[in-house]
XYZ file of C-alpha atoms in Angstrom:
504
model
C 71.480 245.073 251.181
C 67.922 243.748 250.947
C 67.673 240.065 251.843
C 64.634 237.966 252.598
C 63.342 234.428 252.436
C 60.953 233.923 249.584
C 58.819 231.379 251.351
C 55.998 231.732 248.896
C 58.033 230.430 245.976
C 58.460 226.795 246.926
C 58.341 224.151 244.237
C 56.467 221.360 245.956
C 56.551 218.720 243.262
C 58.539 215.738 244.489
C 61.465 214.952 242.233
C 60.904 212.024 239.913
C 64.231 210.326 239.182
C 65.207 208.229 236.211
C 68.412 206.238 235.860
C 70.397 207.830 233.077
C 73.965 209.060 232.681
C 74.523 212.806 232.186
C 75.776 213.916 228.803
C 79.331 215.295 228.792
C 79.312 219.025 229.449
C 81.473 222.037 230.243
C 81.274 224.588 233.106
C 79.098 222.360 235.278
C 79.417 222.234 239.076
C 79.203 219.407 241.604
C 78.623 219.326 245.374
C 78.685 216.472 247.890
C 75.504 215.998 249.958
C 76.903 214.433 253.146
C 73.478 213.676 254.632
C 72.410 211.538 251.668
C 75.922 210.460 250.537
C 75.306 211.685 246.988
C 77.162 213.836 244.501
C 74.906 216.524 243.037
C 75.593 217.709 239.470
C 74.004 220.784 237.930
C 74.495 223.182 235.033
C 76.989 223.535 232.221
C 76.555 222.911 228.522
C 78.096 221.079 225.644
C 77.937 219.882 222.089
C 76.537 216.351 222.414
C 76.920 213.916 219.524
C 73.606 213.699 217.714
C 71.934 216.337 219.897
C 73.748 219.551 219.046
C 74.607 222.208 221.603
C 72.514 222.044 224.758
C 72.397 223.464 228.272
C 70.876 220.813 230.566
C 68.429 222.024 233.219
C 67.909 218.881 235.303
C 69.702 217.761 238.447
C 71.793 214.577 238.360
C 72.837 212.650 241.456
C 75.519 209.959 241.862
C 74.902 207.407 244.634
C 78.268 205.602 244.435
C 76.946 203.142 241.847
C 74.830 204.980 239.263
C 73.556 208.365 238.108
C 69.920 209.348 238.496
C 68.222 212.346 236.928
C 65.536 214.520 238.505
C 62.781 215.085 235.973
C 61.888 218.718 236.494
C 63.657 221.950 235.624
C 63.158 224.922 237.920
C 66.141 227.298 238.262
C 66.907 227.055 234.518
C 70.246 226.241 232.936
C 73.369 227.825 234.399
C 77.032 228.446 233.711
C 79.328 230.547 235.885
C 77.350 229.531 238.965
C 78.400 228.105 242.321
C 77.121 224.871 243.863
C 77.861 224.164 247.524
C 76.403 221.912 250.207
C 75.395 223.382 253.589
C 75.233 220.600 256.220
C 73.415 222.852 258.678
C 70.509 223.324 256.303
C 70.945 219.859 254.768
C 70.669 221.352 251.287
C 72.785 222.111 248.227
C 72.832 225.795 247.293
C 72.898 227.063 243.697
C 74.247 230.621 243.666
C 73.961 233.142 240.806
C 75.362 232.325 237.348
C 74.286 232.957 233.763
C 71.353 231.394 231.934
C 72.043 230.797 228.246
C 69.248 231.306 225.729
C 69.022 231.829 221.985
C 67.671 235.346 222.346
C 70.047 236.577 225.066
C 72.074 235.472 228.060
C 70.738 236.458 231.460
C 72.663 237.136 234.667
C 70.951 235.574 237.680
C 71.334 236.987 241.188
C 69.197 234.400 242.908
C 69.953 231.540 245.289
C 68.173 228.186 245.143
C 68.201 225.281 247.595
C 68.036 221.615 246.582
C 67.279 219.017 249.280
C 67.055 215.973 247.006
C 63.306 216.287 246.517
C 62.563 219.828 245.442
C 64.001 223.235 244.613
C 63.277 226.231 246.830
C 64.051 229.814 245.868
C 65.454 231.363 249.028
C 67.148 234.627 248.028
C 67.265 237.068 245.122
C 70.075 239.382 246.211
C 73.287 237.521 245.434
C 76.044 240.176 245.415
C 78.341 238.305 243.004
C 77.290 237.471 239.448
C 79.762 234.710 238.546
C 80.903 233.194 241.784
C 82.990 230.526 243.438
C 81.735 229.230 246.765
C 82.782 226.887 249.563
C 81.426 225.958 252.973
C 83.108 227.124 256.187
C 82.044 224.595 258.865
C 83.855 226.430 261.662
C 81.719 229.549 261.288
C 78.806 227.652 259.699
C 78.583 229.858 256.638
C 78.927 229.748 252.867
C 81.814 231.861 251.563
C 81.302 233.385 248.104
C 84.020 235.100 246.073
C 83.734 236.752 242.690
C 83.228 239.784 240.469
C 80.714 242.424 241.588
C 81.322 245.015 238.870
C 78.084 245.940 237.074
C 76.679 242.720 238.465
C 73.420 242.652 236.503
C 75.236 242.601 233.157
C 77.524 240.136 231.430
C 81.152 241.211 231.495
C 82.481 242.992 228.430
C 86.144 242.966 227.472
C 86.550 246.608 228.537
C 85.049 246.098 232.003
C 87.277 245.861 235.066
C 86.740 243.011 237.503
C 86.052 243.974 241.107
C 86.387 241.000 243.441
C 84.713 240.787 246.824
C 84.328 238.128 249.500
C 80.880 237.597 251.024
C 79.311 235.224 253.492
C 75.824 233.737 253.238
C 74.524 232.666 256.633
C 70.917 232.169 257.737
C 69.911 233.596 254.349
C 71.651 236.900 255.102
C 74.495 238.330 253.051
C 77.472 240.007 254.730
C 80.393 241.609 252.928
C 83.731 240.452 254.352
C 86.363 241.941 252.081
C 87.125 243.920 248.929
C 90.920 243.650 249.034
C 91.573 240.047 247.979
C 93.172 238.815 244.755
C 91.972 240.212 241.438
C 92.194 237.122 239.246
C 92.033 237.566 235.479
C 91.626 233.878 234.589
C 89.359 231.104 235.877
C 90.100 229.991 239.444
C 88.725 227.836 242.280
C 88.458 228.230 246.060
C 88.465 225.776 248.969
C 88.227 225.950 252.759
C 91.010 224.487 254.927
C 89.269 223.317 258.105
C 92.469 222.548 260.027
C 93.820 226.081 259.575
C 90.466 227.933 259.389
C 91.475 229.455 256.051
C 89.889 230.112 252.672
C 92.418 229.092 249.989
C 92.799 230.594 246.480
C 95.828 229.481 244.401
C 97.212 232.131 242.025
C 100.357 232.767 240.005
C 102.285 235.983 239.526
C 105.013 236.172 236.884
C 104.954 232.382 236.716
C 105.494 231.981 240.481
C 102.993 230.348 242.825
C 101.297 232.557 245.395
C 98.369 231.441 247.502
C 95.891 233.910 248.937
C 94.302 232.842 252.201
C 91.494 234.497 254.156
C 92.003 233.756 257.841
C 91.433 235.709 261.038
C 89.129 237.894 258.926
C 91.924 239.228 256.738
C 93.854 238.240 253.604
C 97.326 236.723 253.724
C 99.347 236.428 250.507
C 101.763 233.493 250.732
C 104.640 232.929 248.323
C 105.035 229.157 247.994
C 108.371 227.601 248.877
C 109.996 224.759 246.955
C 108.372 223.082 243.938
C 104.954 224.241 242.781
C 102.482 223.578 239.943
C 102.998 225.545 236.738
C 100.821 228.621 236.282
C 97.354 227.638 235.094
C 93.629 228.224 235.194
C 90.601 225.908 234.952
C 92.084 223.618 237.596
C 90.042 221.503 240.043
C 90.396 222.210 243.769
C 89.111 220.585 246.973
C 90.095 220.243 250.628
C 90.681 216.807 252.184
C 90.183 216.926 255.990
C 91.983 213.659 256.756
C 95.019 214.772 254.750
C 94.737 218.301 256.187
C 95.598 219.670 252.750
C 94.009 221.340 249.732
C 94.366 219.302 246.531
C 94.693 220.672 242.971
C 94.288 218.643 239.787
C 94.885 219.505 236.128
C 94.040 222.761 234.413
C 95.440 224.611 231.422
C 97.479 227.599 230.269
C 98.353 229.147 226.915
C 101.324 226.824 226.428
C 99.607 223.646 227.628
C 95.907 222.976 226.963
C 95.774 220.085 229.445
C 97.623 219.253 232.655
C 97.356 215.931 234.510
C 99.468 216.658 237.577
C 98.096 216.387 241.117
C 99.316 218.586 243.994
C 98.517 219.286 247.631
C 98.931 222.545 249.570
C 99.535 222.508 253.344
C 99.660 226.261 253.945
C 103.406 226.591 253.339
C 104.377 224.551 250.303
C 103.109 222.394 247.465
C 103.807 218.658 247.246
C 103.322 216.711 244.015
C 101.150 213.634 244.509
C 101.971 210.615 242.347
C 99.380 207.850 241.985
C 99.023 204.834 239.702
C 96.550 205.085 236.791
C 95.429 208.706 237.327
C 92.717 210.408 235.257
C 93.754 211.608 231.809
C 94.963 215.184 231.560
C 92.127 217.687 231.516
C 90.978 221.212 232.281
C 87.760 222.538 233.833
C 86.997 219.400 235.831
C 85.254 219.834 239.193
C 86.375 218.198 242.436
C 84.738 217.689 245.848
C 85.492 215.819 249.055
C 83.036 213.271 250.409
C 83.217 210.467 252.964
C 86.957 209.884 253.006
C 87.559 210.446 249.286
C 88.014 213.101 246.619
C 85.687 212.942 243.599
C 86.725 214.415 240.242
C 84.033 214.905 237.610
C 84.149 215.705 233.903
C 86.367 218.304 232.309
C 87.633 219.198 228.866
C 89.913 216.406 227.662
C 91.796 215.542 224.492
C 88.788 213.665 223.115
C 86.293 216.472 223.844
C 84.098 216.674 226.945
C 84.190 214.047 229.662
C 81.471 212.606 231.892
C 83.865 210.421 233.874
C 83.658 210.356 237.645
C 86.883 209.453 239.446
C 87.488 208.670 243.106
C 90.810 209.301 244.881
C 90.952 207.314 248.109
C 93.886 206.043 250.187
C 96.351 207.244 247.576
C 94.758 205.537 244.543
C 92.524 206.680 241.670
C 89.524 204.650 240.518
C 87.169 205.320 237.589
C 83.689 204.875 239.067
C 81.599 204.706 235.863
C 83.713 202.835 233.261
C 80.696 201.299 231.503
C 79.052 204.611 230.631
C 81.835 207.189 230.606
C 82.852 208.617 227.240
C 86.481 207.826 226.440
C 88.468 208.522 223.277
C 87.660 205.182 221.573
C 83.953 205.379 222.330
C 83.806 208.998 221.207
C 85.695 208.272 217.974
C 83.382 205.408 217.057
C 80.243 207.444 217.748
C 81.514 210.403 215.720
C 82.565 208.220 212.785
C 79.116 206.632 212.620
C 77.330 209.930 213.065
C 79.104 211.941 210.354
C 78.730 209.025 207.938
C 74.962 209.179 208.333
C 74.667 212.956 208.845
C 76.930 214.677 206.314
C 75.139 217.996 206.972
C 76.112 218.180 210.681
C 78.914 220.750 210.871
C 79.107 220.490 214.679
C 79.876 216.774 214.462
C 82.565 217.296 211.809
C 84.086 219.956 214.058
C 84.108 217.634 217.096
C 85.572 214.791 215.066
C 88.260 217.009 213.587
C 89.205 218.479 216.974
C 89.462 215.015 218.503
C 91.766 213.780 215.746
C 93.838 216.968 216.034
C 94.243 216.375 219.788
C 95.293 212.797 219.006
C 97.870 214.182 216.524
C 96.179 212.616 213.495
C 96.582 215.877 211.617
C 95.942 214.816 208.012
C 92.587 213.245 208.903
C 91.769 216.255 211.099
C 92.460 218.629 208.193
C 89.951 216.845 205.962
C 87.219 216.899 208.618
C 87.781 220.503 209.665
C 87.644 221.661 206.053
C 84.240 219.984 205.785
C 83.178 221.645 209.044
C 84.309 225.027 207.718
C 82.225 224.599 204.547
C 79.194 223.793 206.710
C 79.934 226.504 209.324
C 81.783 229.267 207.447
C 81.143 231.923 210.118
C 82.368 229.901 213.101
C 85.687 231.359 214.288
C 86.376 228.291 216.448
C 86.191 225.930 213.460
C 88.357 228.321 211.482
C 90.972 228.503 214.244
C 91.213 224.709 214.563
C 91.666 224.451 210.795
C 94.455 227.047 210.857
C 96.119 225.199 213.762
C 96.181 221.981 211.774
C 97.494 223.678 208.632
C 100.310 225.376 210.575
C 101.169 222.049 212.237
C 101.378 220.385 208.817
C 103.666 223.232 207.656
C 101.012 224.405 205.203
C 101.567 228.037 206.164
C 100.830 229.398 202.695
C 97.466 227.643 202.600
C 96.685 228.865 206.139
C 97.578 232.418 205.099
C 95.309 232.187 202.060
C 92.412 231.034 204.254
C 93.040 233.892 206.685
C 93.376 236.547 203.955
C 90.132 235.428 202.338
C 88.318 235.449 205.679
C 89.584 238.945 206.491
C 88.529 240.207 203.062
C 85.072 238.674 203.398
C 84.577 239.877 206.968
C 82.170 237.033 207.569
C 83.414 235.338 210.748
C 81.420 235.574 213.966
C 84.275 237.111 215.971
C 87.572 238.305 214.563
C 88.471 239.459 218.070
C 88.244 235.958 219.502
C 90.068 234.527 216.509
C 92.833 237.045 217.168
C 93.085 235.861 220.795
C 93.222 232.253 219.665
C 96.004 232.922 217.164
C 98.053 234.917 219.679
C 97.656 232.062 222.168
C 99.718 229.879 219.792
C 102.268 232.674 219.160
C 100.868 233.602 215.757
C 101.009 237.233 216.855
C 101.149 238.914 213.437
C 98.209 236.856 212.210
C 96.294 237.532 215.423
C 96.944 241.257 215.152
C 95.517 241.292 211.624
C 92.331 239.774 213.078
C 92.244 242.423 215.817
C 92.567 245.128 213.163
C 89.573 243.646 211.362
C 87.620 243.493 214.634
C 88.284 247.207 215.259
C 87.260 248.011 211.703
C 83.946 246.216 212.175
C 83.352 247.253 215.814
C 85.532 250.149 217.071
C 84.856 249.595 220.785
C 87.041 249.641 223.891
C 87.566 245.880 224.108
C 88.640 245.535 220.486
C 91.020 248.514 220.762
C 92.572 246.976 223.874
C 93.082 243.604 222.188
C 94.606 245.291 219.144
C 97.036 247.150 221.406
C 98.049 243.822 222.960
C 98.681 242.463 219.472
C 100.844 245.452 218.542
C 102.805 245.072 221.797
C 103.423 241.384 221.121
C 104.674 242.271 217.639
C 107.053 244.943 218.977
C 105.078 247.845 217.476
C 105.203 250.107 220.535
C 104.007 253.368 218.956
C 100.920 251.705 217.524
C 100.326 249.937 220.850
C 100.323 253.178 222.861
C 98.117 254.971 220.332
C 95.628 252.114 220.435
C 95.630 251.829 224.240
C 94.717 255.514 224.407
C 91.831 254.840 222.040
C 90.718 251.986 224.298
C 90.644 254.377 227.254
C 88.844 257.057 225.242
C 86.187 254.466 224.389
C 85.624 253.493 228.029
C 88.202 250.845 228.966
C 88.467 250.994 232.779
C 90.499 247.960 233.791
C 93.654 249.445 235.371
C 94.644 246.155 236.983
C 94.329 244.422 233.636
C 96.764 246.946 232.142
C 99.213 246.312 234.988
C 98.938 242.503 235.040
C 98.551 241.665 231.350
C 101.779 240.025 230.205
C 100.912 240.828 226.584
C 101.811 244.438 227.426
C 105.141 243.683 229.111
C 107.152 245.197 226.264
C 105.529 248.589 226.998
C 106.018 248.793 230.757
C 109.561 250.216 230.725
C 108.554 252.939 228.262
C 108.209 256.507 229.592
C 104.681 256.623 228.174
C 103.452 253.762 230.396
C 103.022 255.580 233.724
C 101.102 258.556 232.266
C 98.829 256.053 230.512
C 98.017 254.335 233.827
C 97.290 257.698 235.461
C 94.397 258.152 233.061
C 92.770 255.094 234.686
C 92.964 256.330 238.301
């Protein structure tokens, strides 16, 4: 592994800050700078009312009273990155991630340092392309966990995921493990200082298991007693005074938003009940700082959030009530915007999704139909419209929309539409979309998804035939075959074991 300090590439311009609140976004990261008592926010993207879809490139910092924005953009926008503060180097580290651009998305394998004044590029050999990271103060190192398979390329649906644990210390990378959990869905990690353990919550067959890296090896713990429902996109952080790792929110296929709050002590989960907690959400980020937990952002019922919450001494407090986007503020802004910008399909989509989440289905139907006229290729708009029509028991109309779309073949991604429909148990409809995706693009990922659709519909012969085609076209993810619950109906069949042997 080639590692070095790129001392020559130092951005010496002092950061110029302006006082402005960050726009709501998705897939951002935060870190707590303990030296300066500031929360650092970087990355993510979102569809901002009146601005369209954007990926911010500036740093924002919260000083317990207001946000301030640094007015220069050096590393470029990021999603799928890690952000972690190293108190030894008194800097926040940005690790790897993907830069989004109109032409193409780019995987970054670099590491940048932010000290509150400037960015410094310190390393270009990150071993993990989309990482989670946390600081280990006992061994004074950053721990990084994530997928290393074909690390210079974005993951395709047919690619396996190969997870490894690495440490970054004194700008040197060291591989610690390749036998930890292989996690299909989005996860978080935290470091338990009291027990000297890296913590990764997972679920297997609906049951809670927690993987912990301690004494330089993995320990898989089956939780006792009550535990949070299976989920992904949860927020996770360790609280040293409580000597526990805390988990908030998240989502799964049956529930798009959770609002429960739990703590893990190394043996069992305990549900934490507090007055006036944050609204239910997924994909929020959480960090510990100066006696409190801080929860930022997330995907909520009214869209994307830029709220910052503090949990201290057992109570939640919204820290930026004057500037945070809530449902009422978002509704008013969207109503005004679409009235004056009837050509903005993104705004109609946001407005319709918000009303759908608030169970105002008739109004949502009208708005989403307008969005679909303005954005006829967008599979996400189309899916939200179908959801609303099914909810209103307009199944015939939904079926007509779907049949016309399949005949026209004009959506951006029939494969993703198929996944979305199967996620709401519209398996036959989803499978029709997978069939169209294979017709348009007969690749490994589309064959695999189609096989999942057939399995969910009880069509075992078609499922096995299509899984073999996925393998013939390069599908390599054996663990995905074994762990994918969509394929459960096939696993007792005599054809299942020989199929897996082809992947060894």
